[in-house]
XYZ file of C-alpha atoms in Angstrom:
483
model
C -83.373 75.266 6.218
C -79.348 75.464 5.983
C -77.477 72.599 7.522
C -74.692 73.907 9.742
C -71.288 73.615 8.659
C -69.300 70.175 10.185
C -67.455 70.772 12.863
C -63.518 71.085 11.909
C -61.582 68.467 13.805
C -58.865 69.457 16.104
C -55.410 68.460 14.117
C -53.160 69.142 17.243
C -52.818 67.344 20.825
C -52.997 69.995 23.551
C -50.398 68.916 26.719
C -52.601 66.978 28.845
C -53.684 65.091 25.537
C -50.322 64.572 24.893
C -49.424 63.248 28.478
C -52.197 61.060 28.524
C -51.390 59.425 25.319
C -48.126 58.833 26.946
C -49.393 57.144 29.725
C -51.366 54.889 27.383
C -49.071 53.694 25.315
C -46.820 52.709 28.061
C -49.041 50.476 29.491
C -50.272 49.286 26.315
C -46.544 48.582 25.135
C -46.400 46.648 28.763
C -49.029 44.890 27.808
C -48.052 43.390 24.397
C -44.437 42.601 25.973
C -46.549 40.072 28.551
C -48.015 38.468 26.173
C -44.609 37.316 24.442
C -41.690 37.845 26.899
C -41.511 34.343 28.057
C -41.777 32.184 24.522
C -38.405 32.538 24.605
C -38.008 31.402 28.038
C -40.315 28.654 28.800
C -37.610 25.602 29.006
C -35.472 27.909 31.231
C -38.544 28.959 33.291
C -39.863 24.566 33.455
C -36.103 23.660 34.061
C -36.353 26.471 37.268
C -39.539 25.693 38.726
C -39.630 21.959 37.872
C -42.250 21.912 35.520
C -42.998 18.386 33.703
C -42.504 18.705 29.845
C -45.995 18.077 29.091
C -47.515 20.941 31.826
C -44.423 23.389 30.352
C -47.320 25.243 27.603
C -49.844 26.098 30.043
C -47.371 28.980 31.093
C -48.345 30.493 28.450
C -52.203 28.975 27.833
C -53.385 29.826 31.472
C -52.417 34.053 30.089
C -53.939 33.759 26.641
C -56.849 31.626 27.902
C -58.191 34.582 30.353
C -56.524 38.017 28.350
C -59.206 36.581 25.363
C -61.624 34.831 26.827
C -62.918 38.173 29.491
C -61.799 40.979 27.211
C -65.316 41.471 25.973
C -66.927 41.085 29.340
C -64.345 43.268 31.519
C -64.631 46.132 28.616
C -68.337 45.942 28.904
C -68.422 46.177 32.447
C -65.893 49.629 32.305
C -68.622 51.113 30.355
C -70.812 50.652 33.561
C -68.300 50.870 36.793
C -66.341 53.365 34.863
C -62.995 52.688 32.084
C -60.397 54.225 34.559
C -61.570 52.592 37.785
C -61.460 49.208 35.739
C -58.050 50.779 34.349
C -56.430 51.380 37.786
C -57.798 47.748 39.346
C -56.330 46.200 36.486
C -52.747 47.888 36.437
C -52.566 47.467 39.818
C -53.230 43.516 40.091
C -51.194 43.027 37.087
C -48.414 44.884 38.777
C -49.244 42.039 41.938
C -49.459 38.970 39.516
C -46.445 40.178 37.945
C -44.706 40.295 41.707
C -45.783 36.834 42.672
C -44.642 35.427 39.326
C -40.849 36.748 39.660
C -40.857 34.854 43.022
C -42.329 32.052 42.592
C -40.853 28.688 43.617
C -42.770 26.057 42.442
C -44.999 25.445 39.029
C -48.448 26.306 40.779
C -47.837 29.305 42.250
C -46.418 30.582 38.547
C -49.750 29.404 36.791
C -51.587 31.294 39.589
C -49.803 34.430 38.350
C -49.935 33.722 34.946
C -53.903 33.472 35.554
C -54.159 37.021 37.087
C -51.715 38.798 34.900
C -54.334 37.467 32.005
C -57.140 38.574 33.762
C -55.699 41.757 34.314
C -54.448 42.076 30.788
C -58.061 41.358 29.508
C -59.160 44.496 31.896
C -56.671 46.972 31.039
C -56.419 46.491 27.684
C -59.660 47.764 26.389
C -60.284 50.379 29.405
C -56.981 51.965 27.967
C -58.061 51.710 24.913
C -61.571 53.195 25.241
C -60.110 56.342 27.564
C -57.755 56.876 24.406
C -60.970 57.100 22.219
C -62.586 59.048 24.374
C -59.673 61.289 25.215
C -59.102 62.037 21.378
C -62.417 63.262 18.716
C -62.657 61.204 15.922
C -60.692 62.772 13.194
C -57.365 63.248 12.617
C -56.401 63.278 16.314
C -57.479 60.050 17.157
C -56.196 58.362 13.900
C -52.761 59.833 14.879
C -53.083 58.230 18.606
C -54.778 54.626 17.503
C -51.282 54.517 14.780
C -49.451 55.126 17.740
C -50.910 52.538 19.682
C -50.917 49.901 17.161
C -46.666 50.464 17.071
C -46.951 50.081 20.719
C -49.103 46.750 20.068
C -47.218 45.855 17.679
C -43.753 46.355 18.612
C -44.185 45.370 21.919
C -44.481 41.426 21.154
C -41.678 41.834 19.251
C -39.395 43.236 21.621
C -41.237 40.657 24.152
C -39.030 38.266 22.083
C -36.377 40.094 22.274
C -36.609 41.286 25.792
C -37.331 37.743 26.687
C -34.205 36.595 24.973
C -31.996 39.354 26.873
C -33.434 38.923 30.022
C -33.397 34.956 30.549
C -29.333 34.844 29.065
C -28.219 38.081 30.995
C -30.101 38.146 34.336
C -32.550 35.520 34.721
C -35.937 34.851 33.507
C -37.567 36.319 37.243
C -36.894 39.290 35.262
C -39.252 38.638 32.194
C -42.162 39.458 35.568
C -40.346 41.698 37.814
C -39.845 43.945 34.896
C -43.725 44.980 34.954
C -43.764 46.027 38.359
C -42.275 49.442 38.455
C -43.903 50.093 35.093
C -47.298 49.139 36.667
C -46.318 51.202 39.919
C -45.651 54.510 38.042
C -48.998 53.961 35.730
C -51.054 53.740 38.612
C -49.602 57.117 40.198
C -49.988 59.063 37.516
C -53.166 57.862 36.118
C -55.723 59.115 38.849
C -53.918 62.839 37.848
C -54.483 62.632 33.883
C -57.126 60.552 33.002
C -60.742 61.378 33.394
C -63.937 58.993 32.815
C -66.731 60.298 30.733
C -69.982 61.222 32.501
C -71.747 59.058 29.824
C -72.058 55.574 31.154
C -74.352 52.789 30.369
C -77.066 52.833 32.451
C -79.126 49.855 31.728
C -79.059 46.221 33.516
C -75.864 44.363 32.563
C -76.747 40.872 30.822
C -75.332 38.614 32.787
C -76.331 35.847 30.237
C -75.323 36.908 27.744
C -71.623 37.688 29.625
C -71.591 33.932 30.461
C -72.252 32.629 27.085
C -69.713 34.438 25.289
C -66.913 34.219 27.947
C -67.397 30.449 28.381
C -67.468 30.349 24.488
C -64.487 32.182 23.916
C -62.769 30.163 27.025
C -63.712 26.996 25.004
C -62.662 27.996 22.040
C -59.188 28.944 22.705
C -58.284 26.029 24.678
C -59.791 24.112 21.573
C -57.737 25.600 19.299
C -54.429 25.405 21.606
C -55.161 22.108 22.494
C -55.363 20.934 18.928
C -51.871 22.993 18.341
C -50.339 20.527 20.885
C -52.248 17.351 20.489
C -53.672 17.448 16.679
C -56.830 18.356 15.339
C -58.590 14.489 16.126
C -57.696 15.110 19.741
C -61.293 14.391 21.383
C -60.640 17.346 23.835
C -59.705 19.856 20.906
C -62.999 18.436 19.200
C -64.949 18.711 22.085
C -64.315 22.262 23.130
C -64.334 23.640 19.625
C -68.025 22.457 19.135
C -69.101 23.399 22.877
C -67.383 26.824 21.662
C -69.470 26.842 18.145
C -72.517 26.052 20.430
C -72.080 28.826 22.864
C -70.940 31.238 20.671
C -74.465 30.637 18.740
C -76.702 30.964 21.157
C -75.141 34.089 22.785
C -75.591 35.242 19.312
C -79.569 34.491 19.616
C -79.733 35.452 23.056
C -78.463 38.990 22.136
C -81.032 39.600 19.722
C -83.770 39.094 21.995
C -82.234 40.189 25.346
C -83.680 44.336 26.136
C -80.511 45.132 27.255
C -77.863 42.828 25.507
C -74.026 42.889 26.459
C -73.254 43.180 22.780
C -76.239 44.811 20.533
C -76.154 42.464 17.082
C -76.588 45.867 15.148
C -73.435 47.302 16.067
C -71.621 44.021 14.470
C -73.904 43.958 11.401
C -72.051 47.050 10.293
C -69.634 46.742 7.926
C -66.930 48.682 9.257
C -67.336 47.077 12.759
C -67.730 43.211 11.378
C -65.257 43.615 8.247
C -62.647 45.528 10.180
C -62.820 43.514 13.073
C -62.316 40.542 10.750
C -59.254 41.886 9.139
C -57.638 42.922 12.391
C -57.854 38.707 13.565
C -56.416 37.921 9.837
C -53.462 40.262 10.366
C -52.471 39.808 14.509
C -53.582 35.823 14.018
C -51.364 35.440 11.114
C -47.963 37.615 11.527
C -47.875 36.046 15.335
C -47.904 33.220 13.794
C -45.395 34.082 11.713
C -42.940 35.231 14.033
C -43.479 31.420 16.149
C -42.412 30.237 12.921
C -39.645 31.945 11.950
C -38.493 31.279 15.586
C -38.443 28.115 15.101
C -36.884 28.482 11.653
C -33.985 30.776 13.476
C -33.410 28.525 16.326
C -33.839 25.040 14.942
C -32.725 25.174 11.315
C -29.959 27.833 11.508
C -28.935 26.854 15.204
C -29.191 30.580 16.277
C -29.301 31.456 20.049
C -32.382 32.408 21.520
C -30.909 36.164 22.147
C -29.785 36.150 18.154
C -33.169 35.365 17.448
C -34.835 38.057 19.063
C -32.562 40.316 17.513
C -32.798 38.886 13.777
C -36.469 39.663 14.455
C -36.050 43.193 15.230
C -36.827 44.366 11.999
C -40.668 43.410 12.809
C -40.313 46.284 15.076
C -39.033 48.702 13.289
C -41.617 48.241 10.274
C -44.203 48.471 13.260
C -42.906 52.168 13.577
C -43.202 52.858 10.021
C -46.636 51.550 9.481
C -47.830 53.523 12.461
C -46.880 56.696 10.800
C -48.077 55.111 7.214
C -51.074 54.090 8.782
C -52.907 57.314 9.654
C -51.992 59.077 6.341
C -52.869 55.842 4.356
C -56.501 56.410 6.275
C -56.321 60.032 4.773
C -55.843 59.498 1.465
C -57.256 56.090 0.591
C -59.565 55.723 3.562
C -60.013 52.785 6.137
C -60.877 50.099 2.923
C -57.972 51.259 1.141
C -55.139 50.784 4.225
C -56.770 47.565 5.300
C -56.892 46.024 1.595
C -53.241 47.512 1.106
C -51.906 46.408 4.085
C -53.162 42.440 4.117
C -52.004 42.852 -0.087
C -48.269 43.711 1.555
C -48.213 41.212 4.667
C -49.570 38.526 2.210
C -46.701 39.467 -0.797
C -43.974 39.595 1.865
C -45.179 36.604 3.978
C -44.731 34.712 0.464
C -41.390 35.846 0.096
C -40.049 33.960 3.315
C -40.889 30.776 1.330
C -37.419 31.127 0.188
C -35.701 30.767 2.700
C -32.660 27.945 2.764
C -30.815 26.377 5.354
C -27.594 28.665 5.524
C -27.267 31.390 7.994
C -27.295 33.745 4.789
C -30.856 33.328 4.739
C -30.809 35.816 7.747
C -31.002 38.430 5.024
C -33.899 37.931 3.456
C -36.001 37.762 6.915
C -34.550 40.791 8.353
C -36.201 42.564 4.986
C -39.467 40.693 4.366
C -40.238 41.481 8.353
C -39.726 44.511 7.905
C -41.488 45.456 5.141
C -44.404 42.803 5.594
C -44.350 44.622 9.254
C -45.552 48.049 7.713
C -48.581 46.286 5.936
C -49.438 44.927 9.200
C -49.393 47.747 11.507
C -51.122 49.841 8.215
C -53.690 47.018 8.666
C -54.016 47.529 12.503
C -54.526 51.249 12.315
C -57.472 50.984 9.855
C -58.526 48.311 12.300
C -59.224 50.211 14.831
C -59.899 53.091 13.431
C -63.081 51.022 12.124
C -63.792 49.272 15.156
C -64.277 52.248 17.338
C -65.249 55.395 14.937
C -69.186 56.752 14.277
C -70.463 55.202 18.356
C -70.982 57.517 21.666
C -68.660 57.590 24.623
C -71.013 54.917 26.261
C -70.188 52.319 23.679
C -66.701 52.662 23.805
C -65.966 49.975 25.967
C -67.523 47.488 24.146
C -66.693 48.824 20.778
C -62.893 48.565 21.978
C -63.537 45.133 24.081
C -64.718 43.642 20.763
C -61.535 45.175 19.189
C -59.624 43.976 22.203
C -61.142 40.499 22.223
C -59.835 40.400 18.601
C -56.520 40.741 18.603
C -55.941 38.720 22.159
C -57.877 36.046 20.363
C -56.394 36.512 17.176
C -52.789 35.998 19.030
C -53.573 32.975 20.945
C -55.183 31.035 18.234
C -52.672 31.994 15.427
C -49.746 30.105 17.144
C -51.604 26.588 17.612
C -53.162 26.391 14.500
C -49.809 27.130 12.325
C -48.137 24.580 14.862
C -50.944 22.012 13.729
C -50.112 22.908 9.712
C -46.535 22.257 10.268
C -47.112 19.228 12.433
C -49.523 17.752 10.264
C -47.147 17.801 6.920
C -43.436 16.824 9.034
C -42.518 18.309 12.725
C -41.455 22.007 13.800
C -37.549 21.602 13.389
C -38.331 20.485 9.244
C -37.556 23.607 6.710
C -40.202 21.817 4.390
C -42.957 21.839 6.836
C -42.488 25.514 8.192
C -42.305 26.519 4.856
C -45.935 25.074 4.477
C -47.207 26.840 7.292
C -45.684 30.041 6.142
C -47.221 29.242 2.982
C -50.787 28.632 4.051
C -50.129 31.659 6.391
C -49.409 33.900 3.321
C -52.582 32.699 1.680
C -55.226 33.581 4.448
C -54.065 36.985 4.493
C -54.365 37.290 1.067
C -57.574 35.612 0.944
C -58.862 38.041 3.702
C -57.788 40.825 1.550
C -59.730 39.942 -1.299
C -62.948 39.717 0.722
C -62.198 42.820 2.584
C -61.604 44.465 -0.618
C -65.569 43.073 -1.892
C -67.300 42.781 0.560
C -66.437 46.555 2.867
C -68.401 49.254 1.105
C -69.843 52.470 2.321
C -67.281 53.570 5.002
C -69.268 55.984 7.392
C -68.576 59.691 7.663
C -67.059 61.149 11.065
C -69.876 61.902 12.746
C -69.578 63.924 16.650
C -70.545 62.431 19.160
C -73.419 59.732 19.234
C -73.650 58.291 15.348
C -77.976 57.425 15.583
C -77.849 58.223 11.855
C -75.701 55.492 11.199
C -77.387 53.152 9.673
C -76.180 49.154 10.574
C -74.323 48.716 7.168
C -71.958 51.452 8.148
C -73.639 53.974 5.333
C -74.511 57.553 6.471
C -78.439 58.405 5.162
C -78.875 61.565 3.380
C -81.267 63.078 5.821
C -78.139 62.643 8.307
């Protein structure tokens, strides 16, 4: 019996396609600006409100602490309720929180904001991302939107920086909220007219245990990790989380391969693709956010530049995010999803290196401006294959969890990056020495090259495109014969 021929893959975006990629990426670019407009700002923003100096970092824990620790569960849950009612709910509280944060007047009702904004980050987030899947057939198509959306990711918490700089020195830093809300206000207008929800929803019982374990696990684990960033890593609280987080974390891990109906099937990680690109997309958002909290400090305490020079010294991280979005895609093409993530943690490692140079004169300016940029186009190469791995060869159903686990990824990723580099530096001299950022950048450079080198071993057998539900799949990520 003759096989039929594979499908050809549409190569072009009809209108609709086209507008709702739009759509996306705005809100997706909104999203990555949260997470880093108010760095910049936070002694302007405790100075405002009357924040004491040692409460000032839970302006920014309280976000990171819910956007990663109910990404998994919220994107599970779209695949039952539906990705653009979760979508719309989301935008539309995060529009709110955003509100209430730009007028706040005193340090709780701010935390309160920060709170829901996370929350609705950790919705939004993967329901956008799983109504791009599903709006574009693997292939070509979606490759083209996912590099798109990783310059939107990426870009945006650079120009966060930025923005955050601009705002707080030209307006104020009520701004760094208020900006969201018309943004959020024109999403949720237009959303209900372009975006649709597949008919193909889980149906099964949603594990509630399961849901707890890992959210309290990932809760725990973050505020570990940050907490040991602040206090060191023999803090008893940073101890005691991390281990409560190793503990939960495990048995969620056993209680998913027993549970009928489990909120995250162990299979679909024991793929390679899934677990080993997944892995290389915490390497590359952990380490180059980490990176740019560094070079901050680098900027603004060794070569005494203001926080709005700053922002824009870093601009070339956005501009390489452009580039490597375009890269990305034809990187995919040609060398396939091994190839660009190898390649691009090889060129984020080489030019993370490179900063080790840097001096203390304001000529040093030069060499960041062009190892951000370049190093940028590795990372955002690195992204793409990311998700392109993360999400490819699973029905509609499963898109919400496969892009909550990609989601839960990079917002973890992001939060943890930050603390731990701030423990390196602390550990070996204090965040305003060259010597000691340089050993954080240095130990930065070396996990992304050391994640290269296992991606590069251990990711074999990428799976063909495959339409519509993948069953021939097999776990590893290999395609049978009989498929």
């Amino acid at each position: 019996m003759t096989a039929a021929p594979p499908v050809e893959a549409p190569t072009s975006m009809t209108r609709k396609q086209l507008l709702i990629l739009l759509l996306l990426l705005a809100s997706q670019f909104m999203l990555a600006v949260d997470f880093s407009i108010l760095n910049v700002a936070l002694p302007t923003v405790g100075a405002g409100l009357g924040f004491a100096e040692a409460d000032l970092q839970w302006i920014a824990t309280s976000f990171a602490l819910c956007a990663a620790g109910f990404t998994l569960l919220l994107g599970r849950v779209g695949d039952y309720v539906g990705r653009r009612r979760i979508f719309l709910i989301g935008m539309a509280s995060l529009g709110i929180a955003s509100l209430v944060g730009g007028l706040a007047t005193n340090p709780a009702m701010l935390l309160t904001a920060r709170v829901a904004q996370g929350l609705a980050t950790a919705a939004v987030t993967p329901a956008g991302l799983s109504l791009l899947t599903t709006s574009f057939p693997e292939g070509p198509l979606r490759a083209r939107a996912l590099g798109l959306n990783s310059v939107m990711m990426s870009t945006g918490f650079t120009a966060g920086a930025i923005l955050g700089g601009v705002l707080t020195d030209l307006l104020s830093w009520r701004w760094a909220f208020l900006v969201n809300v018309p943004v959020a206000a024109v999403v949720v207008l237009l959303a209900p007219l372009l975006l649709t929800d597949s008919a193909d929803r889980e149906r099964s019982p949603l594990d509630v245990p399961g849901a707890v374990l890992v959210t309290t696990g990932l809760l725990a684990l973050v505020f570990g990790v940050t907490r040991a960033g602040e206090e060191g890593f023999t803090d008893p609280w940073a101890v005691a989380a991390m281990l409560a987080s190793v503990v939960l974390l495990v048995a969620f891990w056993r209680a998913e391969s027993h549970h009928p109906h489990p909120l995250v099937p162990t299979a679909i990680l024991r793929r390679r693709t899934i677990g080993w690109g997944n892995a290389a997309g915490f390497v590359t958002f952990s380490m180059e956010s980490s990176l740019v909290f560094l070079l901050t400090l680098y900027l603004q305490h060794v070569l005494d530049l203001t926080p709005l020079q700053t922002g824009l010294t870093l601009g070339g991280l956005g501009l390489g995010a452009i580039l490597g979005g375009v890269t990305g895609p034809r990187v995919i093409a040609t060398f396939g999803v091994r190839g660009a993530l190898v390649g691009g943690l090889s060129v984020q490692a080489v030019f993370t290196a490179l900063l080790l140079l840097v001096g203390p004169a304001v000529g040093w300016i030069w060499l960041v401006l062009g190892a951000t940029f370049l190093g940028a186009i590795g990372h955002v190469c690195v992204i793409v294959g990311f998700m392109v791995a993360a999400t490819s060869g699973l029905p509609d159903h499963e898109q919400g969890l496969a892009t909550g686990l990609a989601t839960m990824t990079q917002q973890v990723g992001v939060a943890m990056g930050v603390p731990v580099m701030s423990a390196v530096a602390t550990t070996v001299g204090s965040l305003e020495s060259l010597g000691a950022l340089r050993v954080a950048i240095g130990v930065d450079a070396a996990v992304v090259a050391a994640a290269a080198l296992l991606v590069a071993t251990q990711l074999r057998g990428e799976p063909a495109p495959v339409a519509g539900a993948n069953e021939d799949v097999r776990a590893d990520g290999e395609v049978p014969a009989s498929a």
